[in-house]
CSV table of C-alpha atoms (C1' of nucleotides) in Angstrom, one decimal:
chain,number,residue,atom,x,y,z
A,1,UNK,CA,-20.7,-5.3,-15.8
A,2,UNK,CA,-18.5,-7.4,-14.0
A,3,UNK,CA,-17.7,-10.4,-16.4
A,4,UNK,CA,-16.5,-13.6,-15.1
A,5,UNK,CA,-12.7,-14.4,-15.3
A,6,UNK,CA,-10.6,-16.7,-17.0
A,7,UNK,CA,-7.5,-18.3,-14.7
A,8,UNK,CA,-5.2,-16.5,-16.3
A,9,UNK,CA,-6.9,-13.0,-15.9
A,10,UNK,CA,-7.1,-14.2,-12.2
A,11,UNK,CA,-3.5,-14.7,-12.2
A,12,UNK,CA,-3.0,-11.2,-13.7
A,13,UNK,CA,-4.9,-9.7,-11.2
A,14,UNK,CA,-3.6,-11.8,-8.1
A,15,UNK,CA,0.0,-11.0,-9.7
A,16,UNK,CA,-0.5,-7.2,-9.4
A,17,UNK,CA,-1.8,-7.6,-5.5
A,18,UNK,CA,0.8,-9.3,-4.5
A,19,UNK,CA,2.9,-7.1,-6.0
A,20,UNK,CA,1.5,-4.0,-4.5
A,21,UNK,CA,1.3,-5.6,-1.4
A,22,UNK,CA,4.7,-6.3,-1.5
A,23,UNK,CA,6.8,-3.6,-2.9
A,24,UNK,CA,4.2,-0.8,-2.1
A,25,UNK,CA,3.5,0.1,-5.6
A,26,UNK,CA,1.9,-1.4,-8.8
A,27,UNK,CA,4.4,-3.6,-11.1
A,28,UNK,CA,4.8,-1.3,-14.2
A,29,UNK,CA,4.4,-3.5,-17.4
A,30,UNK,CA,7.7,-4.6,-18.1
A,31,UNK,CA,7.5,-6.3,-14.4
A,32,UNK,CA,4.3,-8.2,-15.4
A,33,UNK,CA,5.6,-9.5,-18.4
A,34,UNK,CA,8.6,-11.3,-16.6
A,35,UNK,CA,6.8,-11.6,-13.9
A,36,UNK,CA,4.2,-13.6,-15.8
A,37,UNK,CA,6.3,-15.3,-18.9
A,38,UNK,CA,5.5,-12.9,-21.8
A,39,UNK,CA,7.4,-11.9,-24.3
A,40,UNK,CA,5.7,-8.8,-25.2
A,41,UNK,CA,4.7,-6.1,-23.5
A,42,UNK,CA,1.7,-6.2,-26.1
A,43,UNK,CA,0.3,-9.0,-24.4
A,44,UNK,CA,0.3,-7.3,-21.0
A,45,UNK,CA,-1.3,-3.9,-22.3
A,46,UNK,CA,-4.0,-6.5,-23.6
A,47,UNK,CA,-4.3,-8.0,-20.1
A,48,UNK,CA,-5.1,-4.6,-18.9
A,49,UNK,CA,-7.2,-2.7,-21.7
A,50,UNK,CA,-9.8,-5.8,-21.0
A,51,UNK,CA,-9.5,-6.1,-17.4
A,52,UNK,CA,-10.4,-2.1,-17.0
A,53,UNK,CA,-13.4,-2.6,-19.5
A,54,UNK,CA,-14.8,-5.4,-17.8
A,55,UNK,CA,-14.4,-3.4,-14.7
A,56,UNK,CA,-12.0,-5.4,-12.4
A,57,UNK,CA,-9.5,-3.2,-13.1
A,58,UNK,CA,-8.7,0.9,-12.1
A,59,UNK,CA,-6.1,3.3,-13.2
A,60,UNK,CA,-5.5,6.0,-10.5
A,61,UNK,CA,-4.6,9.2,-12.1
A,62,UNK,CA,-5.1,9.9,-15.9
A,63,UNK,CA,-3.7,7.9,-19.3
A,64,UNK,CA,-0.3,7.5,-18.9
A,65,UNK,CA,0.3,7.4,-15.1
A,66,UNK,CA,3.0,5.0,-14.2
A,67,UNK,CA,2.2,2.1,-11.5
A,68,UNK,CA,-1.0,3.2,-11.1
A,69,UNK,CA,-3.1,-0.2,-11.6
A,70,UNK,CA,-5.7,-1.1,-8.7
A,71,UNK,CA,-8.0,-3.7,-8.2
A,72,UNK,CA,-11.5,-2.8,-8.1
A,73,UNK,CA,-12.3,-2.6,-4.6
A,74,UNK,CA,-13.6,-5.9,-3.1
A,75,UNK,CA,-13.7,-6.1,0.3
A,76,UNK,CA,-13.1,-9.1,2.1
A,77,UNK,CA,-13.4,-8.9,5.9
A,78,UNK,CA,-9.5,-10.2,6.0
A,79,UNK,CA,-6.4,-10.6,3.7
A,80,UNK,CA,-3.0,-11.1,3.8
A,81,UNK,CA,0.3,-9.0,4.8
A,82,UNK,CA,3.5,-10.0,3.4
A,83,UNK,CA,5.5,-11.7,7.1
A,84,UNK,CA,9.1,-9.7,6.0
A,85,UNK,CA,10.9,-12.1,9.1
A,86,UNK,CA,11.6,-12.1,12.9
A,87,UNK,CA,12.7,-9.7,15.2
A,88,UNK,CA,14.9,-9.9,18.1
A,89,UNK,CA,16.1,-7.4,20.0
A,90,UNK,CA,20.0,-6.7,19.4
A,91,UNK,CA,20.3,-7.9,16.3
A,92,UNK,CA,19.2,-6.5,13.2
A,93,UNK,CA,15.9,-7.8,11.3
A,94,UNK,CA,16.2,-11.3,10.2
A,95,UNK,CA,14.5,-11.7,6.8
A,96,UNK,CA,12.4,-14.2,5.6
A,97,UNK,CA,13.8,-15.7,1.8
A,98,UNK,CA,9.9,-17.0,0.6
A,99,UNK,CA,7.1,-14.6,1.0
A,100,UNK,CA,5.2,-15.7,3.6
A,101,UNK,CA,1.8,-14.4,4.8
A,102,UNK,CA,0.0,-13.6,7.2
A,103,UNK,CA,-3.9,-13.0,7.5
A,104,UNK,CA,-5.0,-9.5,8.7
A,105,UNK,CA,-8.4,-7.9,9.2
A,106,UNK,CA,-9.0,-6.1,5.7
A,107,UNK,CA,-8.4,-2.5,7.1
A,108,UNK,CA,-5.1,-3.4,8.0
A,109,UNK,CA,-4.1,-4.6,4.7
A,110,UNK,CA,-2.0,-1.2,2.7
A,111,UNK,CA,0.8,-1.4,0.8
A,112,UNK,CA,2.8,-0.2,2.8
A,113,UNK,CA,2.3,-2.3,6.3
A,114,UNK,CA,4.1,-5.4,6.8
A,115,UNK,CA,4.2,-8.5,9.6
A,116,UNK,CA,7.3,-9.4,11.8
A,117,UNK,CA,7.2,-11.8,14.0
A,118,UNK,CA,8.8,-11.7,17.2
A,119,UNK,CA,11.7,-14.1,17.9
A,120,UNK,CA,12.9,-14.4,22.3
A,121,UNK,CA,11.5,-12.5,24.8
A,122,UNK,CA,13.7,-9.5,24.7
A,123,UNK,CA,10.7,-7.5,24.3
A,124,UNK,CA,8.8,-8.5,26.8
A,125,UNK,CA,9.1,-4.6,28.1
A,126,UNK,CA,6.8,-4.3,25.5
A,127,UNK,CA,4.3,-6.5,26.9
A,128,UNK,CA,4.9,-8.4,23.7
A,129,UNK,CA,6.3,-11.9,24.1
A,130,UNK,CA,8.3,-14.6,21.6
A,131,UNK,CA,6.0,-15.8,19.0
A,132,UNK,CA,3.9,-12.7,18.7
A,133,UNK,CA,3.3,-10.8,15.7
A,134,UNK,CA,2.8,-6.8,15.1
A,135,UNK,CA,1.8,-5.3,12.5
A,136,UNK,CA,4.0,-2.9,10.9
A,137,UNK,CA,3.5,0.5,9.2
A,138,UNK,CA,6.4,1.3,7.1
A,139,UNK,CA,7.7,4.7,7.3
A,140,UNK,CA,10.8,6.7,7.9
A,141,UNK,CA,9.0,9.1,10.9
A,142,UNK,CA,6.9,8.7,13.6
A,143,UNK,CA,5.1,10.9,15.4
A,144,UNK,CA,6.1,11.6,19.2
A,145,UNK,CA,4.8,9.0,21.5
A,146,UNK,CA,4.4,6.3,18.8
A,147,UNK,CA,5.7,2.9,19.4
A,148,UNK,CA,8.7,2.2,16.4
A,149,UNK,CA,10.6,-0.5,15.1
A,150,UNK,CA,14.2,1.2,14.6
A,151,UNK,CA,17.7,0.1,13.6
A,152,UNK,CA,19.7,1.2,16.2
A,153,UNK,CA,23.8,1.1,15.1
A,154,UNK,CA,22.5,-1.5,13.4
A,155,UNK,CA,20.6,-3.3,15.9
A,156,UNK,CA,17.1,-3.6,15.8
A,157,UNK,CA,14.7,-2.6,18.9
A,158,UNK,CA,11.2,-1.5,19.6
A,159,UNK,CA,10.4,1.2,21.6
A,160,UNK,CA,8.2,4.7,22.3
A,161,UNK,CA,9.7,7.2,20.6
A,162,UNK,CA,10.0,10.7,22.1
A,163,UNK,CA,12.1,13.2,20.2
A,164,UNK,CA,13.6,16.0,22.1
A,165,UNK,CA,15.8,19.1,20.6
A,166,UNK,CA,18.7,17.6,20.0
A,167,UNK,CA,18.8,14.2,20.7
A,168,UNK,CA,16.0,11.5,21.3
A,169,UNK,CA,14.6,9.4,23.6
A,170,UNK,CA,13.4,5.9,23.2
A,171,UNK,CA,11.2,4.7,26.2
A,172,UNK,CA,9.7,0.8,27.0
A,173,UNK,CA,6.6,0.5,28.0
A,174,UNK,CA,7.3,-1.0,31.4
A,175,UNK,CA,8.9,1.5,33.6
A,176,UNK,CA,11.6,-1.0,35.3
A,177,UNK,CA,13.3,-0.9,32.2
A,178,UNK,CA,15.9,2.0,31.1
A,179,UNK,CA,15.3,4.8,28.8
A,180,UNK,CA,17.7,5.4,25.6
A,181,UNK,CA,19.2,8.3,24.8
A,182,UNK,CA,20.2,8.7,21.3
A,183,UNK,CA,22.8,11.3,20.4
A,184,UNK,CA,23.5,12.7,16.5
A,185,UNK,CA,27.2,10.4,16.6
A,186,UNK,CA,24.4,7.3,16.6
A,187,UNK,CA,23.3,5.6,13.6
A,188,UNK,CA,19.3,5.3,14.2
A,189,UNK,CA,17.1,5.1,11.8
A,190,UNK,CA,13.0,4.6,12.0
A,191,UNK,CA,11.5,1.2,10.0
A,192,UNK,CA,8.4,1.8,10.8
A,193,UNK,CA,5.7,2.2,13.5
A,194,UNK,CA,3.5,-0.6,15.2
A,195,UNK,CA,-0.1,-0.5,14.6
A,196,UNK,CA,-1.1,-3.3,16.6
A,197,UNK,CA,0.8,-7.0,18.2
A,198,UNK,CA,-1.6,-9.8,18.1
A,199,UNK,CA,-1.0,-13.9,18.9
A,200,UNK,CA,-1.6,-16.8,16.7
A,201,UNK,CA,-4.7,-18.4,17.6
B,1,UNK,CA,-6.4,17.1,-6.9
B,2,UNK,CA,-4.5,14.9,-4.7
B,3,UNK,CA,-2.3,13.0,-7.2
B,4,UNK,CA,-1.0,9.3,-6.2
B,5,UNK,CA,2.4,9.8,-4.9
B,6,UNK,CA,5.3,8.0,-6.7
B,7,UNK,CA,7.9,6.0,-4.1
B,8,UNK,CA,11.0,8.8,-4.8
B,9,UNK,CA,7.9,11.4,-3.9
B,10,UNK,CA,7.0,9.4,-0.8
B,11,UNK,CA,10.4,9.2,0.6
B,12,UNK,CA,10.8,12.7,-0.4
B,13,UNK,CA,7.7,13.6,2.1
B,14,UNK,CA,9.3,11.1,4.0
B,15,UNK,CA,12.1,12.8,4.8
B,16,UNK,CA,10.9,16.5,5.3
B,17,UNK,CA,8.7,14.8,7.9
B,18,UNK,CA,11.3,13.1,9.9
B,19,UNK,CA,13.5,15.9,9.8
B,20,UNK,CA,11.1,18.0,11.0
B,21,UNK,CA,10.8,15.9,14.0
B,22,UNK,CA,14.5,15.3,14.6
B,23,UNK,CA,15.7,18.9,14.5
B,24,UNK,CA,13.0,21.1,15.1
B,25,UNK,CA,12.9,22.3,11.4
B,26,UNK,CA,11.9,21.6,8.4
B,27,UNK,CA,15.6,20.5,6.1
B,28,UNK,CA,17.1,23.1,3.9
B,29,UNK,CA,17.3,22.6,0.1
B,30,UNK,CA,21.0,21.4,0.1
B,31,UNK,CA,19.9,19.3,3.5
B,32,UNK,CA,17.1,17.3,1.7
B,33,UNK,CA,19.9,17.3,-1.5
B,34,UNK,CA,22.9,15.6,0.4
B,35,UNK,CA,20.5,13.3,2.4
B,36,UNK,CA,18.9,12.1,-1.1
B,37,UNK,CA,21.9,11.8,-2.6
B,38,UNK,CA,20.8,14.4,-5.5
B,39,UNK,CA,23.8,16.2,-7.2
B,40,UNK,CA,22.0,19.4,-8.0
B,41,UNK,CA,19.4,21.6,-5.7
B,42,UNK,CA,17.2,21.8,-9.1
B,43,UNK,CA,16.1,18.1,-8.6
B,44,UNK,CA,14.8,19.0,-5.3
B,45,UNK,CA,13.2,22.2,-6.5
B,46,UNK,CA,11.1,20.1,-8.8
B,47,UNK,CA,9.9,17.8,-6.0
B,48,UNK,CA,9.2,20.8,-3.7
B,49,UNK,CA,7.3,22.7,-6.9
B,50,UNK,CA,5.6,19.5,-7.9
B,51,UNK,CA,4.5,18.2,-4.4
B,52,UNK,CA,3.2,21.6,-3.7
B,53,UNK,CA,1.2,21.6,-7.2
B,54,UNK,CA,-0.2,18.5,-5.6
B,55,UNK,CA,-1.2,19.3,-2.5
B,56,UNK,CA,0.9,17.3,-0.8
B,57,UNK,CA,3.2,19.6,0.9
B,58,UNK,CA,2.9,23.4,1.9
B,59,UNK,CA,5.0,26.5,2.7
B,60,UNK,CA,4.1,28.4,5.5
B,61,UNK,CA,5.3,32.1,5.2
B,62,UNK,CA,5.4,33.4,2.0
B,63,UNK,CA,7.7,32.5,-1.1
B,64,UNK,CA,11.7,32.5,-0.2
B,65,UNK,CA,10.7,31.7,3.2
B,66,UNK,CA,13.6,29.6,4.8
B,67,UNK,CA,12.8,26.2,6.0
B,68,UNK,CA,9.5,26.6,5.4
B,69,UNK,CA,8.4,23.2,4.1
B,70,UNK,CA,5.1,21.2,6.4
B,71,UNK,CA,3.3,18.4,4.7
B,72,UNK,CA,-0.3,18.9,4.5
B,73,UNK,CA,-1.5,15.4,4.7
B,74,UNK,CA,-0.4,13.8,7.8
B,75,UNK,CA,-1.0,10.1,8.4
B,76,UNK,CA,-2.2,9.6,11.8
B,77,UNK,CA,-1.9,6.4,13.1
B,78,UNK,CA,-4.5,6.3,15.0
B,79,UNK,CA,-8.0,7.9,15.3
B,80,UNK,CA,-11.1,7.5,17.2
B,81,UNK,CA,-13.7,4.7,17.1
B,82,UNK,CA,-17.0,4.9,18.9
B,83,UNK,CA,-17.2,2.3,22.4
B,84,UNK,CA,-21.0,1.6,21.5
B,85,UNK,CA,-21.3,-0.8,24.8
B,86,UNK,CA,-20.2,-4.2,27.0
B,87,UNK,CA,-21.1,-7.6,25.7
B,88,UNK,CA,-21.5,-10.2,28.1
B,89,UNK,CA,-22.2,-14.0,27.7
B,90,UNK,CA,-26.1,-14.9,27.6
B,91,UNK,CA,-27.6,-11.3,27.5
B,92,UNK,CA,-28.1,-8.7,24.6
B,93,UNK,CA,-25.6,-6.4,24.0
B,94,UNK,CA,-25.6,-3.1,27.0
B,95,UNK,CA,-25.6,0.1,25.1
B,96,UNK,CA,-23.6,3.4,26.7
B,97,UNK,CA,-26.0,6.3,26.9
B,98,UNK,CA,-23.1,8.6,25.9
B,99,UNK,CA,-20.6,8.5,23.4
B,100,UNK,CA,-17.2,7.5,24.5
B,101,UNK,CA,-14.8,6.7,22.2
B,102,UNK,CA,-11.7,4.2,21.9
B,103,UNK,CA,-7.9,5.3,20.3
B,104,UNK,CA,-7.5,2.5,17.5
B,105,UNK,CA,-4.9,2.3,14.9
B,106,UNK,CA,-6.0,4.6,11.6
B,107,UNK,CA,-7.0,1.5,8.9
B,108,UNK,CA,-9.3,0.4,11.5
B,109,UNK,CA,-11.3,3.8,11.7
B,110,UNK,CA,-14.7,3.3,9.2
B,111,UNK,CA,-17.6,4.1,9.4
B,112,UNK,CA,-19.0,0.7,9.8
B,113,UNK,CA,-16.7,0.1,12.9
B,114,UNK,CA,-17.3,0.4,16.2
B,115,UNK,CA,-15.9,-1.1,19.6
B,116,UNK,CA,-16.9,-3.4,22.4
B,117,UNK,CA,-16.0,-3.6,25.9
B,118,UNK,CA,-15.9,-7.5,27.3
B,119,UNK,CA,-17.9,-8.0,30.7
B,120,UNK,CA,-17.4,-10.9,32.7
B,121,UNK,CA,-15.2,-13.6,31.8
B,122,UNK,CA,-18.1,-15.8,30.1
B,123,UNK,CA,-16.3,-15.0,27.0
B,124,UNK,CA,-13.0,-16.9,27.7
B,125,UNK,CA,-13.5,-19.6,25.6
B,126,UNK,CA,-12.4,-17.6,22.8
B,127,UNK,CA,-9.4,-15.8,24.6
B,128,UNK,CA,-11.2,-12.8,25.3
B,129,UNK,CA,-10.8,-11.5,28.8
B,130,UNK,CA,-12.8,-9.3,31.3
B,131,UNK,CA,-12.0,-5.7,30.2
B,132,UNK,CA,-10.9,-6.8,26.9
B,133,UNK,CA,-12.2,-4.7,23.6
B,134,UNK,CA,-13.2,-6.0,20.6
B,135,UNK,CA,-13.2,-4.2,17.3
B,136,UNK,CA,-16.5,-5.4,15.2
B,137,UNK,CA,-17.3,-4.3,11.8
B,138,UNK,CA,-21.1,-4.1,11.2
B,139,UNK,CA,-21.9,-6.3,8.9
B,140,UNK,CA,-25.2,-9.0,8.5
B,141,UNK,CA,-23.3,-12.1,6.5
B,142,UNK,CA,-20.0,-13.7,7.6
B,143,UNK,CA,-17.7,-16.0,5.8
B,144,UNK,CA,-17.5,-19.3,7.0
B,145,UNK,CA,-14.8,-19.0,9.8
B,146,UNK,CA,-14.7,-15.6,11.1
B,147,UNK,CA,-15.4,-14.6,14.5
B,148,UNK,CA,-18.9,-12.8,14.4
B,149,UNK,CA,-21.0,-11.0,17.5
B,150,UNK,CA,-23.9,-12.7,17.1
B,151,UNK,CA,-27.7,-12.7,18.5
B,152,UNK,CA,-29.4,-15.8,19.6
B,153,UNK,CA,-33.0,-15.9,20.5
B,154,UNK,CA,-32.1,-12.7,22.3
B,155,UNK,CA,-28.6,-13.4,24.0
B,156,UNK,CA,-25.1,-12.3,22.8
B,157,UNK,CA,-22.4,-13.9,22.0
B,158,UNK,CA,-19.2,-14.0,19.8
B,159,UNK,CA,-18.3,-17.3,18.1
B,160,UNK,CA,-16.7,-18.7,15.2
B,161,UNK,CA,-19.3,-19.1,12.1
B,162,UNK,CA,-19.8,-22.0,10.4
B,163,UNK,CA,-22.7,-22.5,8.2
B,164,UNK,CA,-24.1,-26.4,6.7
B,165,UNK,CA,-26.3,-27.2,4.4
B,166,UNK,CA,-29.8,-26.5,6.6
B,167,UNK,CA,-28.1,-25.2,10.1
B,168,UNK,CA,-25.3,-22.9,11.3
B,169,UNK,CA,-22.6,-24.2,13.6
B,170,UNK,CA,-21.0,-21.8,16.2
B,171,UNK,CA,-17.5,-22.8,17.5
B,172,UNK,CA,-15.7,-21.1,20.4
B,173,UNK,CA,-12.4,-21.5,20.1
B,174,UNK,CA,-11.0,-23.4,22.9
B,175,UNK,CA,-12.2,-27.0,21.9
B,176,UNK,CA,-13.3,-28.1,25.7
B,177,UNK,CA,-16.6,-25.7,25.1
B,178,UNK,CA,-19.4,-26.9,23.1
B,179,UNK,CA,-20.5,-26.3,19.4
B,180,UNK,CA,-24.1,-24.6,19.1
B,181,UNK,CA,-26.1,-26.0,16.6
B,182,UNK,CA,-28.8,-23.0,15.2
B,183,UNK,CA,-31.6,-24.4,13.4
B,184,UNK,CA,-34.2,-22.3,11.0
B,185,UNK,CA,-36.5,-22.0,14.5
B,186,UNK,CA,-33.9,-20.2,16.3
B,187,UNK,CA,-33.9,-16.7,16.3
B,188,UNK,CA,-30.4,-15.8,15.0
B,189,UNK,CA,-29.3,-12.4,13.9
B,190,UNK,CA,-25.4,-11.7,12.9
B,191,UNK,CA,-24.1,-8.2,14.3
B,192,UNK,CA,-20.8,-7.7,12.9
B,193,UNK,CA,-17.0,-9.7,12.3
B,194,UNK,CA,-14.9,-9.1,15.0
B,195,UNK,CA,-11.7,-7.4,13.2
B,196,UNK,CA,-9.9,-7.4,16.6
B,197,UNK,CA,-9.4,-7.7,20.2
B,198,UNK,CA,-6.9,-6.0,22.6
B,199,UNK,CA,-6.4,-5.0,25.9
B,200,UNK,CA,-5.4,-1.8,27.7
B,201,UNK,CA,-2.0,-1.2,28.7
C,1,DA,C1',28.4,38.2,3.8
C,2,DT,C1',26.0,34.2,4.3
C,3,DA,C1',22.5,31.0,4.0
C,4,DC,C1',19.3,30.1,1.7
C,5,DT,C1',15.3,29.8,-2.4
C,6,DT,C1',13.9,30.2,-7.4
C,7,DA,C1',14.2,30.0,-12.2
C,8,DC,C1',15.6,28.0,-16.6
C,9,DG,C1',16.8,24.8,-20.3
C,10,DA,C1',18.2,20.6,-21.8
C,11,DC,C1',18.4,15.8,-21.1
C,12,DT,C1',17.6,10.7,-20.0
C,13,DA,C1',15.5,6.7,-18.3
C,14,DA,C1',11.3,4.6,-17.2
C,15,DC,C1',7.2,3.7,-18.5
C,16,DT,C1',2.7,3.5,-21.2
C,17,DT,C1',0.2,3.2,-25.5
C,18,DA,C1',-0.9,2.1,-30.3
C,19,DC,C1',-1.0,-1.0,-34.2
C,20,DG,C1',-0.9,-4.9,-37.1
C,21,DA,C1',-0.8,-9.6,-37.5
C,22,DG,C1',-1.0,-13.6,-35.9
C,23,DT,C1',-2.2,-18.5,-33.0
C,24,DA,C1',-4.8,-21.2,-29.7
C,25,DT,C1',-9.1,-22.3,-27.3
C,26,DT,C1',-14.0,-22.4,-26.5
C,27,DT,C1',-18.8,-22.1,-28.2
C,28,DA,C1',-22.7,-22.8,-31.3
C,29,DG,C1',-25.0,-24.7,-35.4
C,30,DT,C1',-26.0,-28.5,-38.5
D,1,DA,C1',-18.8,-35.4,-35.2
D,2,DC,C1',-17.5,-31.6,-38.1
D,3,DT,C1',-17.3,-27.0,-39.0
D,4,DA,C1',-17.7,-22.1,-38.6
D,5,DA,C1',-17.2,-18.4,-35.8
D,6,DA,C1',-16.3,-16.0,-32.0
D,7,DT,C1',-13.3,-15.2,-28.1
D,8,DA,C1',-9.0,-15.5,-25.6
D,9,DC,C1',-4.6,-14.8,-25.9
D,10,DT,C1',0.2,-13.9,-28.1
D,11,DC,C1',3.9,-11.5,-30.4
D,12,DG,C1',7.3,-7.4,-31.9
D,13,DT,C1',8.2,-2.9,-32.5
D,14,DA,C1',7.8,2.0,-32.6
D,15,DA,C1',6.0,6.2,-30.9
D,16,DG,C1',4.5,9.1,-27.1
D,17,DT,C1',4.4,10.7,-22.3
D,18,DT,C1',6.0,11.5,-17.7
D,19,DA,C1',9.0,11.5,-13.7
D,20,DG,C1',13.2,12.4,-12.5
D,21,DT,C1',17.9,14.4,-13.3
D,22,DC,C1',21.6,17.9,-13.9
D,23,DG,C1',24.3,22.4,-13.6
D,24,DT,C1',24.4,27.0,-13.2
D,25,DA,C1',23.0,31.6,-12.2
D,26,DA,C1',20.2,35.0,-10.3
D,27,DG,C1',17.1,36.5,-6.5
D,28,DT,C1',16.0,37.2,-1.4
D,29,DA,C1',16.2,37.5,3.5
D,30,DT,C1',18.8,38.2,7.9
DNA sequence: ATACTTACGACTAACTTACGAGTATTTAGT
DNA sequence: ACTAAATACTCGTAAGTTAGTCGTAAGTAT
């Protein structure tokens, strides 16, 4: 069932990983084809009829669905998470230009989590020190009690997050340090929440 | 039933969410309009209709109810994994008679996963402390280079896996211990990849 | 009265699919 | 080594489908 591929089906099929890995959703075809030097979008729907016969290619949701390409499930104990850049507290998230990676236990890998990698020892009320890496769920909410990377007035911190009625509170771990209050005139907004800080080996 | 979201229908859930969190209830049509930047409130009528026709989202109270608007699927991140035991350096693995169970971040919760507790320091050769937990997916084969919990000839131990042509090598990691050489007499059983260790705050 | 939800029709942009006709590259047979 | 045949890949275009958008007006609860 599972024919062998050719280097360029490989390449299709690495090209829509990274993709999804990377902007959280499928490239539609048009993307492919620049993506991959065509100059039809025959050539890609060809690419993709074949792919899904030979069985290393799904389509969630029926004909027609949009982004909806997904590679038949392998799984490898680890892959990689895009590294988007560094964070530092105070300042807002430094991106990275070149997609770098990082490798991640397999469970961890979804489109829509991400790597930063912390830069000083500003958060070391985190118990999470300069070099360190967390692993990053992208969202816009958190649940109370979560720890959150957020954009505070434009400055980036990461914190517990404990919403109240009409403000909320943003707690570090370690108690010596201060507690924020965050009123409506404030411009906060959630990046994401940390699923897990790990070291380089 | 449960249709793939699209990324407007994401941020849409998205936003309900956070709102709901941040005020205390769920965002009024012409709320979730303004803060989406829609110029009409039948845009956000669709998303509400469609979403619901999904199963993505719910009303509670009956139509016309006011602010009504609770996702269905939540994304928890985090869940339960079983604590099957302690591993300790040079003895098989101690099971726990009852169930406990460690908080892990959701992608790591399957049902080939469970977690160890590290007795002793015996392990510290590969950075893993007294106290420390290790998540390990159950699993007989390794790819050369993982960390795996393995069973020599009766005693435990967690090592890096590298298999040769006719033996296995085991490497700790801190390159002052010493590489175990496995031969075909041995009696050597892999128990699972560790995915991850962490510690307790 | 005020603050909301619901319904409708028409429209567009984004995207997938189908088709027909090719050109390269690998494989198999003599 | 030469040739036939299959396989892998490419092109352009047109048609079809779906997600998302708009504005307005009418209905409903407090």
């Amino acid at each position: 069932m599972q024919k062998p591929l050719s280097t360029k089906q490989q390449q299709f099929l690495d090209l829509i990983q990274r993709h999804a890995l990377t902007y959280g959703q499928s490239p539609s075809y048009a993307e492919i084809m620049s993506a991959l030097r065509f100059s039809s979008l025959g050539t890609v729907n060809w690419y993709v009829k074949t792919l899904i016969k030979n069985g290393h290619l799904n389509r969630t949701g029926g004909p027609n669905s949009k982004r909806a390409l997904t590679l038949t499930e392998k799984h490898p104990a680890s892959a990689r998470l895009p590294l988007l850049g560094f964070i530092a507290a105070g300042t807002p998230i430094e991106a990275l230009e070149n997609a770098e990676s990082v490798e991640v236990p397999a469970p961890l890998v979804h489109p829509d989590n991400f790597v930063l990698k912390i830069k000083g020892n500003s958060m070391i009320d985190d118990h999470i020190e300069d070099g360190d890496y967390i692993i990053v769920r992208k969202t816009q909410s958190a649940e109370p009690g979560q720890s959150i990377v957020a954009l505070i007035n434009g400055e980036a911190t990461l914190k517990r997050y404990y919403p109240q009625n009409h403000k909320i509170e943003l707690h570090p771990r370690n108690p010596d340090y201060p507690i924020i209050h965050i009123n409506e005139t404030d411009d906060f907004q959630i990046n994401g929440i940390v699923l897990y800080s790990f070291r380089e080996y």
